[in-house]
mmCIF file of C-alpha atoms in Angstrom:
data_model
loop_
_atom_site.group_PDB
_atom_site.id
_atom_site.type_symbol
_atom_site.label_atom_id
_atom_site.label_comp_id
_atom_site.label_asym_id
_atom_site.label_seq_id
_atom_site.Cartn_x
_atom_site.Cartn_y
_atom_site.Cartn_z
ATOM 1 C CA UNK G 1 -8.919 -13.995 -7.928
ATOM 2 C CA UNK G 2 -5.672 -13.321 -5.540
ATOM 3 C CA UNK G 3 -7.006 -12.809 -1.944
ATOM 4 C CA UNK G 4 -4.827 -12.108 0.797
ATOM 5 C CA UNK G 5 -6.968 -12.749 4.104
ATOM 6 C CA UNK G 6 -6.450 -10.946 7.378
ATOM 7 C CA UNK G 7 -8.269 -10.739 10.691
ATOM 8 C CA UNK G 8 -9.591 -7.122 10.931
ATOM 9 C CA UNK G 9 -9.546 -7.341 14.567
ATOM 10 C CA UNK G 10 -9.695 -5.066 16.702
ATOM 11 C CA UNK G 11 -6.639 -6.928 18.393
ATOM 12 C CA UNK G 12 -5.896 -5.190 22.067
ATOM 13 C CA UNK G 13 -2.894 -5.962 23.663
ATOM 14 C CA UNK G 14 -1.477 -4.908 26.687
ATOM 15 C CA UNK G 15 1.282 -2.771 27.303
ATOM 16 C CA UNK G 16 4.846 -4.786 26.664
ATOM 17 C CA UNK G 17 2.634 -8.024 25.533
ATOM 18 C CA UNK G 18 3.656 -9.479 22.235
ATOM 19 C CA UNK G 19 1.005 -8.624 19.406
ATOM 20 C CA UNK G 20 0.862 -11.045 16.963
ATOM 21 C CA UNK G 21 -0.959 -10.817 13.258
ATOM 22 C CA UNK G 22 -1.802 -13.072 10.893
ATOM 23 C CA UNK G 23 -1.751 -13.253 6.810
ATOM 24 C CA UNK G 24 -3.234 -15.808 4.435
ATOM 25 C CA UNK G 25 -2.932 -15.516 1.110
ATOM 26 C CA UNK G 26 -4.488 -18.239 -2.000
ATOM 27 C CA UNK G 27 -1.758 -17.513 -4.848
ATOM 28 C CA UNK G 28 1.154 -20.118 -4.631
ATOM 29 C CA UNK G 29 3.338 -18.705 -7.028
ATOM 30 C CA UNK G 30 3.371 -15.794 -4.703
ATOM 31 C CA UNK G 31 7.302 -14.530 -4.189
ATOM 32 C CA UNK G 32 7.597 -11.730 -1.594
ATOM 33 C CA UNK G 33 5.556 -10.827 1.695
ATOM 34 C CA UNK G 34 5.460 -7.141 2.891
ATOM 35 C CA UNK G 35 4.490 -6.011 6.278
ATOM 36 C CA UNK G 36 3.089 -2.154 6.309
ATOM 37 C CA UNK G 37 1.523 -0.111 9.425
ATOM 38 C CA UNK G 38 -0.773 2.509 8.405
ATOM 39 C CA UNK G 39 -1.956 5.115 10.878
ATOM 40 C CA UNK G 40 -5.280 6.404 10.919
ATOM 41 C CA UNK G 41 -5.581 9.566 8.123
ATOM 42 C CA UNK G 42 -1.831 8.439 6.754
ATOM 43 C CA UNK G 43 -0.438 6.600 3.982
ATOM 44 C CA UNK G 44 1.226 2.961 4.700
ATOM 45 C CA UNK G 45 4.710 2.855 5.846
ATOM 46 C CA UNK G 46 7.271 -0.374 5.259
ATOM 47 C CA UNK G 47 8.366 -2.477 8.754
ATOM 48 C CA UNK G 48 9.271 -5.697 6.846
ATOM 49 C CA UNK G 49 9.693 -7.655 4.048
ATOM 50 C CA UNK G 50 10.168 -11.416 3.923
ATOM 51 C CA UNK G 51 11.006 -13.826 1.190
ATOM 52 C CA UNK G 52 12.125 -16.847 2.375
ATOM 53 C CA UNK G 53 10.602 -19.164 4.252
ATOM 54 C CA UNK G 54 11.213 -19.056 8.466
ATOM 55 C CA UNK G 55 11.493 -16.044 10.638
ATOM 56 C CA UNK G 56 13.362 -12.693 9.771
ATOM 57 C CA UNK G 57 13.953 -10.470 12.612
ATOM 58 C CA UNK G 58 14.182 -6.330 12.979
ATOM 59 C CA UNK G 59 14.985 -5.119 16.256
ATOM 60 C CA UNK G 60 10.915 -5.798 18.368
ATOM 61 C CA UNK G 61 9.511 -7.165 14.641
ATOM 62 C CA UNK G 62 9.548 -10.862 13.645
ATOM 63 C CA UNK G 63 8.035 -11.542 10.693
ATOM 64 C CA UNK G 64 7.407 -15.537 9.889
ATOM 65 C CA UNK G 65 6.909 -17.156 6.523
ATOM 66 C CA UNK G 66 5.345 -20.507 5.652
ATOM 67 C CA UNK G 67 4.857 -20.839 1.896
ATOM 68 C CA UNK G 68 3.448 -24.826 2.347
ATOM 69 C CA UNK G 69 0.753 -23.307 4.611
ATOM 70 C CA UNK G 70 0.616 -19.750 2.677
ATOM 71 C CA UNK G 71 0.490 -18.100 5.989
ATOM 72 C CA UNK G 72 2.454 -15.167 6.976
ATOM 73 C CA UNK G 73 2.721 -13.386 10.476
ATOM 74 C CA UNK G 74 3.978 -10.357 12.229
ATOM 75 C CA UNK G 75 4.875 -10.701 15.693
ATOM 76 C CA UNK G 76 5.414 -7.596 18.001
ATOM 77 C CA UNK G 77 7.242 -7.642 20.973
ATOM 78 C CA UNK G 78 7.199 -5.295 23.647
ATOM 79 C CA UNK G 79 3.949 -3.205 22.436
ATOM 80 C CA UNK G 80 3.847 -0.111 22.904
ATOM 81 C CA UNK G 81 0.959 2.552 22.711
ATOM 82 C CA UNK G 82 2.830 3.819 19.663
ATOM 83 C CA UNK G 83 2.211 0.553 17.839
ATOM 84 C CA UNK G 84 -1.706 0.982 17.761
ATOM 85 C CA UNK G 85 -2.252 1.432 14.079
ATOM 86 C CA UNK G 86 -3.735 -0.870 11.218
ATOM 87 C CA UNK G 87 -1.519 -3.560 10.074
ATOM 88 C CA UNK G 88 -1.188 -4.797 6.458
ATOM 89 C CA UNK G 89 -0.259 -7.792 4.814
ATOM 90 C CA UNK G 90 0.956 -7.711 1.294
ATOM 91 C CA UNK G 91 1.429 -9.876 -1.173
ATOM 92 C CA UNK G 92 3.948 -9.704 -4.340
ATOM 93 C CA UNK G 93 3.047 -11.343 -7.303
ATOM 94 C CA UNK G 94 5.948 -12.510 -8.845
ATOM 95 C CA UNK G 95 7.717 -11.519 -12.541
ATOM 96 C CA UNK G 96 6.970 -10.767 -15.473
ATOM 97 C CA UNK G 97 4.077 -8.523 -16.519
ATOM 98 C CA UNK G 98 3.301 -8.668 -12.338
ATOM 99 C CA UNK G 99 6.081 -7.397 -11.336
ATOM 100 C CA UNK G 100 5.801 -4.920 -8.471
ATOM 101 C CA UNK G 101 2.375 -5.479 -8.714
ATOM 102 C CA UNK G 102 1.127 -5.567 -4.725
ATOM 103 C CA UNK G 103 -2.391 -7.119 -3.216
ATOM 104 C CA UNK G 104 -3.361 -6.053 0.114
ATOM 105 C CA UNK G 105 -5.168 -7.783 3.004
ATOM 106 C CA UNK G 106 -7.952 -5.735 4.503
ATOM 107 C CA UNK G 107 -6.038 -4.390 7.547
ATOM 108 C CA UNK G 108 -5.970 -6.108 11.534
ATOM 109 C CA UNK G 109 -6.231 -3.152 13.752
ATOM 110 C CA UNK G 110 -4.400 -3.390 16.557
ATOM 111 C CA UNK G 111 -4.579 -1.223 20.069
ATOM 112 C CA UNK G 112 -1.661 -1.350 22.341
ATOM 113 C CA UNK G 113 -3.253 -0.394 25.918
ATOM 114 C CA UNK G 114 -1.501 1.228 28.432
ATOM 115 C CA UNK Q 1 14.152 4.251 3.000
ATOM 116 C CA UNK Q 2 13.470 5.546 0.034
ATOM 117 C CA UNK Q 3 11.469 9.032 0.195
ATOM 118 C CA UNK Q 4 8.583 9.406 -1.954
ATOM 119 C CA UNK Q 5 6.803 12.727 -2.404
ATOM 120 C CA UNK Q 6 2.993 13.657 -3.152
ATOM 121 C CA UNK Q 7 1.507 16.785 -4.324
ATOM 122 C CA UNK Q 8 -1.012 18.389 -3.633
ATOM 123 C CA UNK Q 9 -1.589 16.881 0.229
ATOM 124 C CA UNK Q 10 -5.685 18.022 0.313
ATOM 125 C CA UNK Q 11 -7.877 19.109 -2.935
ATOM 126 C CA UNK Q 12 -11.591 20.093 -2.658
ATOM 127 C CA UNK Q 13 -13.188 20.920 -5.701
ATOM 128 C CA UNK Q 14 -16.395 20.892 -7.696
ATOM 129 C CA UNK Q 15 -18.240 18.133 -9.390
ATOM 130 C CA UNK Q 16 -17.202 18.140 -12.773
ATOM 131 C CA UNK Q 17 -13.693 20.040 -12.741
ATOM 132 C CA UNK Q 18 -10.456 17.482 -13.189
ATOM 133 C CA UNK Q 19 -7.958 17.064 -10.548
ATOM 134 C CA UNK Q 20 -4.115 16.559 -10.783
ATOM 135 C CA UNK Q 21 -1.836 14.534 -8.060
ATOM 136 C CA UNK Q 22 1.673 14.401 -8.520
ATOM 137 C CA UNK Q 23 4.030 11.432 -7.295
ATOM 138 C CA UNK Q 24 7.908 11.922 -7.122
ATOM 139 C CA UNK Q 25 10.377 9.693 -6.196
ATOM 140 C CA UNK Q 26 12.847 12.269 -4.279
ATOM 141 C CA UNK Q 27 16.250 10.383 -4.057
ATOM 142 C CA UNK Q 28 15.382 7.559 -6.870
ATOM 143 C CA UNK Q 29 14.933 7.118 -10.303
ATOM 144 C CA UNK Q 30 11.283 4.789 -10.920
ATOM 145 C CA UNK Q 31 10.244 3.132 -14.208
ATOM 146 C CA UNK Q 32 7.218 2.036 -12.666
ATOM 147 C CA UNK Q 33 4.984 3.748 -9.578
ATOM 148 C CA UNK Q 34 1.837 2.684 -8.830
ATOM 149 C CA UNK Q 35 -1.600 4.563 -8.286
ATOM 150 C CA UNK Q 36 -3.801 3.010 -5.125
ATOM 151 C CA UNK Q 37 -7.319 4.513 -4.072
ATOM 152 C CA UNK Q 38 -8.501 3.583 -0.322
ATOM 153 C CA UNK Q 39 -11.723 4.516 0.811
ATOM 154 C CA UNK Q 40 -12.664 4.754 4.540
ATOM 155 C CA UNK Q 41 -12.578 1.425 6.801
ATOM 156 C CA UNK Q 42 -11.141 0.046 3.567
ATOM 157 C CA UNK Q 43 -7.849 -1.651 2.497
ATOM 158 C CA UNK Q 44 -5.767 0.091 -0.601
ATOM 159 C CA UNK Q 45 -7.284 -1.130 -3.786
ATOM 160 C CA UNK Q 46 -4.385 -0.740 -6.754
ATOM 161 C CA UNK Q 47 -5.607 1.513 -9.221
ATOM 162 C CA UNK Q 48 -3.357 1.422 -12.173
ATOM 163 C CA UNK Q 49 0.589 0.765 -13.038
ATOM 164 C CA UNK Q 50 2.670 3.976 -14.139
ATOM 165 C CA UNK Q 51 5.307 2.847 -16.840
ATOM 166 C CA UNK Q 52 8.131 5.428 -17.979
ATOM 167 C CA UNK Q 53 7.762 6.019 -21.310
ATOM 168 C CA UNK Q 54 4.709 3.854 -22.531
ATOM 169 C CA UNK Q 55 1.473 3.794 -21.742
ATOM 170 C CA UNK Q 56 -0.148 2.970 -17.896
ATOM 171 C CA UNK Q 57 -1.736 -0.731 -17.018
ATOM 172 C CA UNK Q 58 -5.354 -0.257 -15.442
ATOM 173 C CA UNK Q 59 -6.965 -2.790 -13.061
ATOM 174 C CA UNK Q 60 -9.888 -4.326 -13.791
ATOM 175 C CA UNK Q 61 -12.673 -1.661 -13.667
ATOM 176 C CA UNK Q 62 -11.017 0.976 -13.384
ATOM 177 C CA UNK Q 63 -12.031 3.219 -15.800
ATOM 178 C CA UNK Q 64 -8.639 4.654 -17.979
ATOM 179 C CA UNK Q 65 -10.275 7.606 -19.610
ATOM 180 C CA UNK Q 66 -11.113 8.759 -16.149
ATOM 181 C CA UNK Q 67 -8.630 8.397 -14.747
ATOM 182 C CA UNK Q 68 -5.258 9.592 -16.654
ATOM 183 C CA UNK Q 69 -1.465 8.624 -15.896
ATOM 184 C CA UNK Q 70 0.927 10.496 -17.450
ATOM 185 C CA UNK Q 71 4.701 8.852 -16.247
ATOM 186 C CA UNK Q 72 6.385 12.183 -17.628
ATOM 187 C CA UNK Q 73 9.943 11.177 -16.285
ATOM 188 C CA UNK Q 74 11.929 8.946 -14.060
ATOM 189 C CA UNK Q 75 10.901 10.676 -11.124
ATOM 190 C CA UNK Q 76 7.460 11.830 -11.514
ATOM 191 C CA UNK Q 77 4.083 10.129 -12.128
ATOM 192 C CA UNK Q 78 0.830 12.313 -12.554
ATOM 193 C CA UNK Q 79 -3.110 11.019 -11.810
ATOM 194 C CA UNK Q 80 -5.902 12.945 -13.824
ATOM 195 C CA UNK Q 81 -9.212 12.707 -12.158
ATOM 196 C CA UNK Q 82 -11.124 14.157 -14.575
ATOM 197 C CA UNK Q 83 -14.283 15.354 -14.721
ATOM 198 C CA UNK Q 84 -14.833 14.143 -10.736
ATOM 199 C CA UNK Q 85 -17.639 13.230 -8.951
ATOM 200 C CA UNK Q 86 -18.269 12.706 -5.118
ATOM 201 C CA UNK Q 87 -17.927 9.153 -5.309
ATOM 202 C CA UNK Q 88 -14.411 9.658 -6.483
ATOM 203 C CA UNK Q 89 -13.651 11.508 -3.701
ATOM 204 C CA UNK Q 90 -11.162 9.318 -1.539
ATOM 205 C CA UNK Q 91 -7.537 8.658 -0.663
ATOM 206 C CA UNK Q 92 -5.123 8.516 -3.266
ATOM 207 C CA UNK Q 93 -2.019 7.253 -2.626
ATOM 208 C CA UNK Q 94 1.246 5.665 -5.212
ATOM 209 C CA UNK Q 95 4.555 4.214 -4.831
ATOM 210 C CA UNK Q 96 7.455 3.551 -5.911
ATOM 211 C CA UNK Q 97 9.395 0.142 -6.059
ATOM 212 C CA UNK Q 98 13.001 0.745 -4.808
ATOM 213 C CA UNK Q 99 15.811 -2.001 -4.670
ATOM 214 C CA UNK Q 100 14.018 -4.616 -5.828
ATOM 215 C CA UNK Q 101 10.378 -5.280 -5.019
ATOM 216 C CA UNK Q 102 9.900 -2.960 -2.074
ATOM 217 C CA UNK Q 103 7.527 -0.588 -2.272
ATOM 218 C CA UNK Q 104 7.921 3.008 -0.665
ATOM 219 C CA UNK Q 105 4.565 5.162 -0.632
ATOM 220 C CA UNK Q 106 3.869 9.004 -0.994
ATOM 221 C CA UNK Q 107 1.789 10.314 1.854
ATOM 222 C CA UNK Q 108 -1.290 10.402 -0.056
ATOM 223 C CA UNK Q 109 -3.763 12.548 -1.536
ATOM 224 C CA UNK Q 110 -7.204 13.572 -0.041
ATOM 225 C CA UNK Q 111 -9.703 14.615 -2.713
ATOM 226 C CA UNK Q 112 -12.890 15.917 -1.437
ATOM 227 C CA UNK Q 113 -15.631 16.367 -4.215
ATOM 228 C CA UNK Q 114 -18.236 18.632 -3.591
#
């Protein structure tokens, strides 16, 4: 069984603080990493996608990669109120008859206060 | 990104009557989409695989005779509830893999089951 294991949170923040979220995931042969932010009644919505192993950066969005560890994190910086949503960690598979096939985490909710 | 389109937005209907959603993929051809179901508090639990021209993958327990995927063209995947119950009522939301392994997502489907 592929688990990908998030804390559900809440995770509060303050205003311009840096939010960060964590991923875990048990599959080693896993290839891709996908960050998604879901807003309450609405369907997910892509912020990042990492591959390879470090940091990848996208404008206040740092996502981090450590395939030894299997652990995968989202940092925000400078949170806004705008950023309070649920947070998702997904995992990719791999090839072959997975391909494309995605398992999500169970969501950290984060508030941004002002 | 990639802009993918779901149809209709809200459906309430009777226990017993069959229920069709619609996914497009507006600027993109897709061999493959993807069928999720999330109920409340919960994560997105894939449903089923939508392959172009052959016949869809289910996930374990999901019941295919149920729940029918017709991938009628490059751009358009539909989901069947059929015969519904309440306890199918819940959000159902695809995507759409677009250059490469990134996954784009409709806005979802809510289907209320009375």
């Amino acid at each position: 069984q592929k688990e990908v294991e998030q804390n559900s949170g809440p995770l509060s923040v303050p205003e311009g603080a840096i939010a960060s979220l964590n991923c875990t995931y048990s599959d080693r042969g896993s290839q891709s990493f996908f960050w998604y932010r879901q807003y309450s009644g609405k369907s997910p919505e892509l912020i990042m996608f990492i591959y390879s192993n470090g940091d990848k950066e996208d404008g206040r969005f740092t996502a981090q990669l450590n395939k030894a560890s299997q652990y995968v994190s989202l940092l925000i910086r400078d949170s806004q109120p705008s950023d309070s949503a649920t947070y998702l960690c997904a995992v990719n598979e791999g090839g072959g008859t997975s391909y494309g096939k995605l398992t999500f985490g169970q969501g950290t909710i984060l508030t941004v206060h002002p | 990104g990639a802009v993918v389109s779901q149809h209709p937005s809200r459906v309430i209907c009777k226990s017993g009557t069959s229920v069709k959603i619609e996914c497009r993929s507006l600027d993109f051809q897709a061999t493959t989409m993807f069928w999720y179901r999330q109920f409340p508090k919960q994560s997105l639990m894939l449903m089923a695989t939508s392959n172009e021209g052959s016949k869809a993958t289910y996930e374990q327990g999901v019941e295919k005779d149920k729940f029918l995927i017709n991938h009628a063209s490059l751009t358009l995947s539909t989901l069947t509830v059929t015969s519904a119950h309440p306890e199918d009522s819940s959000f159902y939301i695809c995507s759409a893999p677009y250059s490469g392994e990134t996954q784009y997502f409709g806005p979802g489907t809510r289907l209320l089951v009375l």
